[in-house]
PDB file of C-alpha atoms in Angstrom:
ATOM      1  CA  UNK A   1      26.752  -8.153 -32.899  1.00  0.00           C
ATOM      2  CA  UNK A   2      24.386  -6.900 -30.547  1.00  0.00           C
ATOM      3  CA  UNK A   3      24.157  -3.017 -29.728  1.00  0.00           C
ATOM      4  CA  UNK A   4      23.824  -2.079 -26.081  1.00  0.00           C
ATOM      5  CA  UNK A   5      21.159   0.330 -25.195  1.00  0.00           C
ATOM      6  CA  UNK A   6      22.291   3.798 -23.816  1.00  0.00           C
ATOM      7  CA  UNK A   7      20.662   4.476 -20.526  1.00  0.00           C
ATOM      8  CA  UNK A   8      19.368   7.939 -20.217  1.00  0.00           C
ATOM      9  CA  UNK A   9      19.976   9.518 -16.917  1.00  0.00           C
ATOM     10  CA  UNK A  10      17.063  11.031 -14.949  1.00  0.00           C
ATOM     11  CA  UNK A  11      17.782  14.569 -13.931  1.00  0.00           C
ATOM     12  CA  UNK A  12      15.902  17.370 -12.160  1.00  0.00           C
ATOM     13  CA  UNK A  13      14.139  19.647 -14.728  1.00  0.00           C
ATOM     14  CA  UNK A  14      13.576  23.331 -13.781  1.00  0.00           C
ATOM     15  CA  UNK A  15      11.761  25.941 -15.747  1.00  0.00           C
ATOM     16  CA  UNK A  16      11.930  29.839 -15.156  1.00  0.00           C
ATOM     17  CA  UNK A  17       8.606  29.819 -13.382  1.00  0.00           C
ATOM     18  CA  UNK A  18      10.078  28.144 -10.270  1.00  0.00           C
ATOM     19  CA  UNK A  19       8.810  24.805 -11.083  1.00  0.00           C
ATOM     20  CA  UNK A  20      10.168  21.196 -11.401  1.00  0.00           C
ATOM     21  CA  UNK A  21       9.042  18.605 -13.725  1.00  0.00           C
ATOM     22  CA  UNK A  22       7.382  15.498 -12.219  1.00  0.00           C
ATOM     23  CA  UNK A  23       8.030  12.546 -14.545  1.00  0.00           C
ATOM     24  CA  UNK A  24       5.675  10.322 -12.452  1.00  0.00           C
ATOM     25  CA  UNK A  25       2.826  12.875 -12.763  1.00  0.00           C
ATOM     26  CA  UNK A  26       3.869  13.958 -16.316  1.00  0.00           C
ATOM     27  CA  UNK A  27       3.415  17.837 -15.283  1.00  0.00           C
ATOM     28  CA  UNK A  28       5.200  20.885 -13.815  1.00  0.00           C
ATOM     29  CA  UNK A  29       4.816  21.287 -10.128  1.00  0.00           C
ATOM     30  CA  UNK A  30       5.943  24.239  -7.963  1.00  0.00           C
ATOM     31  CA  UNK A  31       9.377  23.900  -6.436  1.00  0.00           C
ATOM     32  CA  UNK A  32       9.154  23.557  -2.631  1.00  0.00           C
ATOM     33  CA  UNK A  33      11.735  21.936  -0.390  1.00  0.00           C
ATOM     34  CA  UNK A  34       9.529  18.785  -0.019  1.00  0.00           C
ATOM     35  CA  UNK A  35       9.011  18.638  -3.845  1.00  0.00           C
ATOM     36  CA  UNK A  36      12.774  19.032  -4.485  1.00  0.00           C
ATOM     37  CA  UNK A  37      13.509  16.137  -2.275  1.00  0.00           C
ATOM     38  CA  UNK A  38      10.693  13.982  -3.781  1.00  0.00           C
ATOM     39  CA  UNK A  39      12.230  14.538  -7.217  1.00  0.00           C
ATOM     40  CA  UNK A  40      15.681  13.971  -6.078  1.00  0.00           C
ATOM     41  CA  UNK A  41      14.853  10.762  -4.592  1.00  0.00           C
ATOM     42  CA  UNK A  42      13.063   9.714  -7.891  1.00  0.00           C
ATOM     43  CA  UNK A  43      16.163  10.308  -9.732  1.00  0.00           C
ATOM     44  CA  UNK A  44      17.993   8.125  -7.331  1.00  0.00           C
ATOM     45  CA  UNK A  45      15.411   5.289  -7.604  1.00  0.00           C
ATOM     46  CA  UNK A  46      15.605   5.404 -11.360  1.00  0.00           C
ATOM     47  CA  UNK A  47      19.421   6.083 -11.861  1.00  0.00           C
ATOM     48  CA  UNK A  48      20.685   3.878  -9.077  1.00  0.00           C
ATOM     49  CA  UNK A  49      18.166   1.283  -8.540  1.00  0.00           C
ATOM     50  CA  UNK A  50      16.727   0.633 -12.033  1.00  0.00           C
ATOM     51  CA  UNK A  51      13.053   1.707 -11.262  1.00  0.00           C
ATOM     52  CA  UNK A  52      10.920   3.231 -14.027  1.00  0.00           C
ATOM     53  CA  UNK A  53       8.816   6.280 -13.306  1.00  0.00           C
ATOM     54  CA  UNK A  54       5.735   4.247 -14.366  1.00  0.00           C
ATOM     55  CA  UNK A  55       6.335   1.898 -11.396  1.00  0.00           C
ATOM     56  CA  UNK A  56       5.786   4.773  -8.941  1.00  0.00           C
ATOM     57  CA  UNK A  57       3.105   7.073  -7.758  1.00  0.00           C
ATOM     58  CA  UNK A  58       2.958  10.492  -6.178  1.00  0.00           C
ATOM     59  CA  UNK A  59      -0.029  12.118  -4.247  1.00  0.00           C
ATOM     60  CA  UNK A  60      -2.280   9.073  -4.563  1.00  0.00           C
ATOM     61  CA  UNK A  61      -5.694   8.933  -2.974  1.00  0.00           C
ATOM     62  CA  UNK A  62      -5.689   5.748  -0.838  1.00  0.00           C
ATOM     63  CA  UNK A  63      -9.360   6.124   0.370  1.00  0.00           C
ATOM     64  CA  UNK A  64     -11.127   2.590   0.565  1.00  0.00           C
ATOM     65  CA  UNK A  65      -7.580   0.899   0.222  1.00  0.00           C
ATOM     66  CA  UNK A  66      -6.398  -1.572   2.870  1.00  0.00           C
ATOM     67  CA  UNK A  67      -2.838  -1.243   4.298  1.00  0.00           C
ATOM     68  CA  UNK A  68      -1.121  -4.039   6.141  1.00  0.00           C
ATOM     69  CA  UNK A  69       2.192  -4.188   7.675  1.00  0.00           C
ATOM     70  CA  UNK A  70       4.406  -6.896   6.167  1.00  0.00           C
ATOM     71  CA  UNK A  71       7.459  -6.500   8.526  1.00  0.00           C
ATOM     72  CA  UNK A  72       7.837  -5.391  12.081  1.00  0.00           C
ATOM     73  CA  UNK A  73       8.127  -7.304  15.325  1.00  0.00           C
ATOM     74  CA  UNK A  74       5.899 -10.369  15.500  1.00  0.00           C
ATOM     75  CA  UNK A  75       2.645  -8.815  17.001  1.00  0.00           C
ATOM     76  CA  UNK A  76       2.703  -6.077  14.630  1.00  0.00           C
ATOM     77  CA  UNK A  77       3.205  -8.077  11.317  1.00  0.00           C
ATOM     78  CA  UNK A  78      -0.300  -8.228   9.845  1.00  0.00           C
ATOM     79  CA  UNK A  79      -1.468  -4.984  11.635  1.00  0.00           C
ATOM     80  CA  UNK A  80      -3.869  -3.395   9.247  1.00  0.00           C
ATOM     81  CA  UNK A  81      -6.083  -0.284   8.484  1.00  0.00           C
ATOM     82  CA  UNK A  82      -8.894   0.465   6.095  1.00  0.00           C
ATOM     83  CA  UNK A  83      -8.285   4.034   4.750  1.00  0.00           C
ATOM     84  CA  UNK A  84     -11.303   6.213   5.457  1.00  0.00           C
ATOM     85  CA  UNK A  85      -9.724   9.416   4.247  1.00  0.00           C
ATOM     86  CA  UNK A  86      -6.016  10.072   2.866  1.00  0.00           C
ATOM     87  CA  UNK A  87      -4.272  12.708   5.100  1.00  0.00           C
ATOM     88  CA  UNK A  88      -2.306  15.301   3.082  1.00  0.00           C
ATOM     89  CA  UNK A  89       1.302  14.395   2.422  1.00  0.00           C
ATOM     90  CA  UNK A  90       0.920  10.900   3.590  1.00  0.00           C
ATOM     91  CA  UNK A  91       4.336   8.896   3.005  1.00  0.00           C
ATOM     92  CA  UNK A  92       4.220   5.087   3.154  1.00  0.00           C
ATOM     93  CA  UNK A  93       7.099   2.943   3.948  1.00  0.00           C
ATOM     94  CA  UNK A  94       8.141   0.020   1.881  1.00  0.00           C
ATOM     95  CA  UNK A  95       7.035  -2.405   4.738  1.00  0.00           C
ATOM     96  CA  UNK A  96       3.338  -1.733   3.895  1.00  0.00           C
ATOM     97  CA  UNK A  97       1.364  -3.680   1.504  1.00  0.00           C
ATOM     98  CA  UNK A  98      -1.509  -1.915  -0.223  1.00  0.00           C
ATOM     99  CA  UNK A  99      -4.627  -3.634  -1.233  1.00  0.00           C
ATOM    100  CA  UNK A 100      -7.036  -1.982  -3.817  1.00  0.00           C
ATOM    101  CA  UNK A 101     -10.499  -3.619  -3.947  1.00  0.00           C
ATOM    102  CA  UNK A 102     -11.851  -4.914  -7.153  1.00  0.00           C
ATOM    103  CA  UNK A 103     -15.577  -3.926  -8.066  1.00  0.00           C
ATOM    104  CA  UNK A 104     -17.948  -6.442  -6.776  1.00  0.00           C
ATOM    105  CA  UNK A 105     -15.302  -8.295  -4.636  1.00  0.00           C
ATOM    106  CA  UNK A 106     -16.888 -11.168  -2.551  1.00  0.00           C
ATOM    107  CA  UNK A 107     -15.037  -9.911   0.491  1.00  0.00           C
ATOM    108  CA  UNK A 108     -16.019  -6.783   2.249  1.00  0.00           C
ATOM    109  CA  UNK A 109     -12.880  -4.763   2.989  1.00  0.00           C
ATOM    110  CA  UNK A 110     -14.053  -3.738   6.575  1.00  0.00           C
ATOM    111  CA  UNK A 111     -14.994  -7.399   7.344  1.00  0.00           C
ATOM    112  CA  UNK A 112     -11.406  -8.466   6.295  1.00  0.00           C
ATOM    113  CA  UNK A 113      -9.915  -5.607   8.379  1.00  0.00           C
ATOM    114  CA  UNK A 114     -11.670  -7.125  11.427  1.00  0.00           C
ATOM    115  CA  UNK A 115     -11.343 -10.895  10.672  1.00  0.00           C
ATOM    116  CA  UNK A 116      -7.748 -10.662  10.046  1.00  0.00           C
ATOM    117  CA  UNK A 117      -7.241  -9.786  13.843  1.00  0.00           C
ATOM    118  CA  UNK A 118      -9.041 -13.069  14.857  1.00  0.00           C
ATOM    119  CA  UNK A 119      -6.704 -15.668  16.669  1.00  0.00           C
ATOM    120  CA  UNK A 120      -7.337 -18.190  13.836  1.00  0.00           C
ATOM    121  CA  UNK A 121      -5.725 -15.866  11.205  1.00  0.00           C
ATOM    122  CA  UNK A 122      -3.173 -14.489  13.572  1.00  0.00           C
ATOM    123  CA  UNK A 123      -1.810 -17.960  14.191  1.00  0.00           C
ATOM    124  CA  UNK A 124      -1.445 -18.316  10.260  1.00  0.00           C
ATOM    125  CA  UNK A 125       0.350 -15.185   9.991  1.00  0.00           C
ATOM    126  CA  UNK A 126       2.635 -15.938  12.914  1.00  0.00           C
ATOM    127  CA  UNK A 127       3.587 -19.365  11.363  1.00  0.00           C
ATOM    128  CA  UNK A 128       4.267 -17.760   8.128  1.00  0.00           C
ATOM    129  CA  UNK A 129       6.867 -15.130   9.384  1.00  0.00           C
ATOM    130  CA  UNK A 130      10.429 -15.279   8.079  1.00  0.00           C
ATOM    131  CA  UNK A 131      13.694 -14.010   9.351  1.00  0.00           C
ATOM    132  CA  UNK A 132      15.758 -14.867  12.480  1.00  0.00           C
ATOM    133  CA  UNK A 133      15.853 -11.459  13.959  1.00  0.00           C
ATOM    134  CA  UNK A 134      13.499 -11.057  17.054  1.00  0.00           C
ATOM    135  CA  UNK A 135      13.150  -7.326  15.949  1.00  0.00           C
ATOM    136  CA  UNK A 136      12.235  -7.651  12.341  1.00  0.00           C
ATOM    137  CA  UNK A 137       9.916 -10.564  11.221  1.00  0.00           C
ATOM    138  CA  UNK A 138       8.685 -10.351   7.626  1.00  0.00           C
ATOM    139  CA  UNK A 139       5.639 -12.019   5.765  1.00  0.00           C
ATOM    140  CA  UNK A 140       5.648 -12.318   2.079  1.00  0.00           C
ATOM    141  CA  UNK A 141       2.754 -11.659  -0.381  1.00  0.00           C
ATOM    142  CA  UNK A 142       2.216 -15.314  -1.223  1.00  0.00           C
ATOM    143  CA  UNK A 143       1.940 -16.148   2.545  1.00  0.00           C
ATOM    144  CA  UNK A 144      -0.547 -13.410   2.942  1.00  0.00           C
ATOM    145  CA  UNK A 145      -2.567 -14.545  -0.058  1.00  0.00           C
ATOM    146  CA  UNK A 146      -2.423 -18.278   1.214  1.00  0.00           C
ATOM    147  CA  UNK A 147      -4.229 -17.374   4.646  1.00  0.00           C
ATOM    148  CA  UNK A 148      -7.444 -19.390   4.906  1.00  0.00           C
ATOM    149  CA  UNK A 149     -10.629 -18.310   6.285  1.00  0.00           C
ATOM    150  CA  UNK A 150     -13.051 -20.776   7.688  1.00  0.00           C
ATOM    151  CA  UNK A 151     -16.302 -21.053   5.451  1.00  0.00           C
ATOM    152  CA  UNK A 152     -18.523 -20.327   8.539  1.00  0.00           C
ATOM    153  CA  UNK A 153     -16.888 -17.050   8.893  1.00  0.00           C
ATOM    154  CA  UNK A 154     -17.377 -16.108   5.366  1.00  0.00           C
ATOM    155  CA  UNK A 155     -21.250 -17.070   5.876  1.00  0.00           C
ATOM    156  CA  UNK A 156     -21.128 -14.811   8.967  1.00  0.00           C
ATOM    157  CA  UNK A 157     -19.919 -11.993   6.778  1.00  0.00           C
ATOM    158  CA  UNK A 158     -22.723 -12.487   4.311  1.00  0.00           C
ATOM    159  CA  UNK A 159     -25.309 -12.647   7.215  1.00  0.00           C
ATOM    160  CA  UNK A 160     -23.863  -9.340   8.616  1.00  0.00           C
ATOM    161  CA  UNK A 161     -24.103  -7.605   5.259  1.00  0.00           C
ATOM    162  CA  UNK A 162     -27.689  -8.638   4.915  1.00  0.00           C
ATOM    163  CA  UNK A 163     -28.653  -7.625   8.417  1.00  0.00           C
ATOM    164  CA  UNK A 164     -26.933  -4.192   7.766  1.00  0.00           C
ATOM    165  CA  UNK A 165     -28.841  -3.735   4.468  1.00  0.00           C
ATOM    166  CA  UNK A 166     -32.099  -4.407   6.087  1.00  0.00           C
ATOM    167  CA  UNK A 167     -31.176  -2.092   8.983  1.00  0.00           C
ATOM    168  CA  UNK A 168     -30.100   0.597   6.671  1.00  0.00           C
ATOM    169  CA  UNK A 169     -26.570   0.610   8.260  1.00  0.00           C
ATOM    170  CA  UNK A 170     -23.132   0.616   7.145  1.00  0.00           C
ATOM    171  CA  UNK A 171     -21.777  -3.017   7.173  1.00  0.00           C
ATOM    172  CA  UNK A 172     -18.379  -1.687   7.591  1.00  0.00           C
ATOM    173  CA  UNK A 173     -17.415  -3.596  10.754  1.00  0.00           C
ATOM    174  CA  UNK A 174     -18.874  -6.634  12.506  1.00  0.00           C
ATOM    175  CA  UNK A 175     -20.503  -6.345  15.845  1.00  0.00           C
ATOM    176  CA  UNK A 176     -18.228  -7.252  18.809  1.00  0.00           C
TER     177      UNK A 176
END
């Protein structure tokens, strides 16, 4: 006979100092209308959809990360941005992929941010889109990871990186 685990429901926890407990941040935070809504949604995600608090994040710094649209109209799927500074109270929708760069990555984030807009990669993105709705196309993570860049363009990235280093410049974006 197997015993069923009793599921503990997540509820809002308040103290007498006007604070709510944030299970994601593991600390007490002041109760503001925004914070109350955030913690109520956390309860919904955990209790009704089965997410774990460890799977979520609040108040993350996205500086240096690369954001890419995974669902939209055709011309906007694959639209991307390299985050230079995280605005306060930024909220990302679930239609955005977030890439965090590994130390010593062979690909410069700013170069990828520019090169993904080239016709060669745009054609690959558009060929990988799914869904029959004309107003909401999707691209999967495997399809994005399967995009192929021509070796000559990777050599161009290296050339620009060396050139920028010799000139003492930021090699963030390729010259037009």
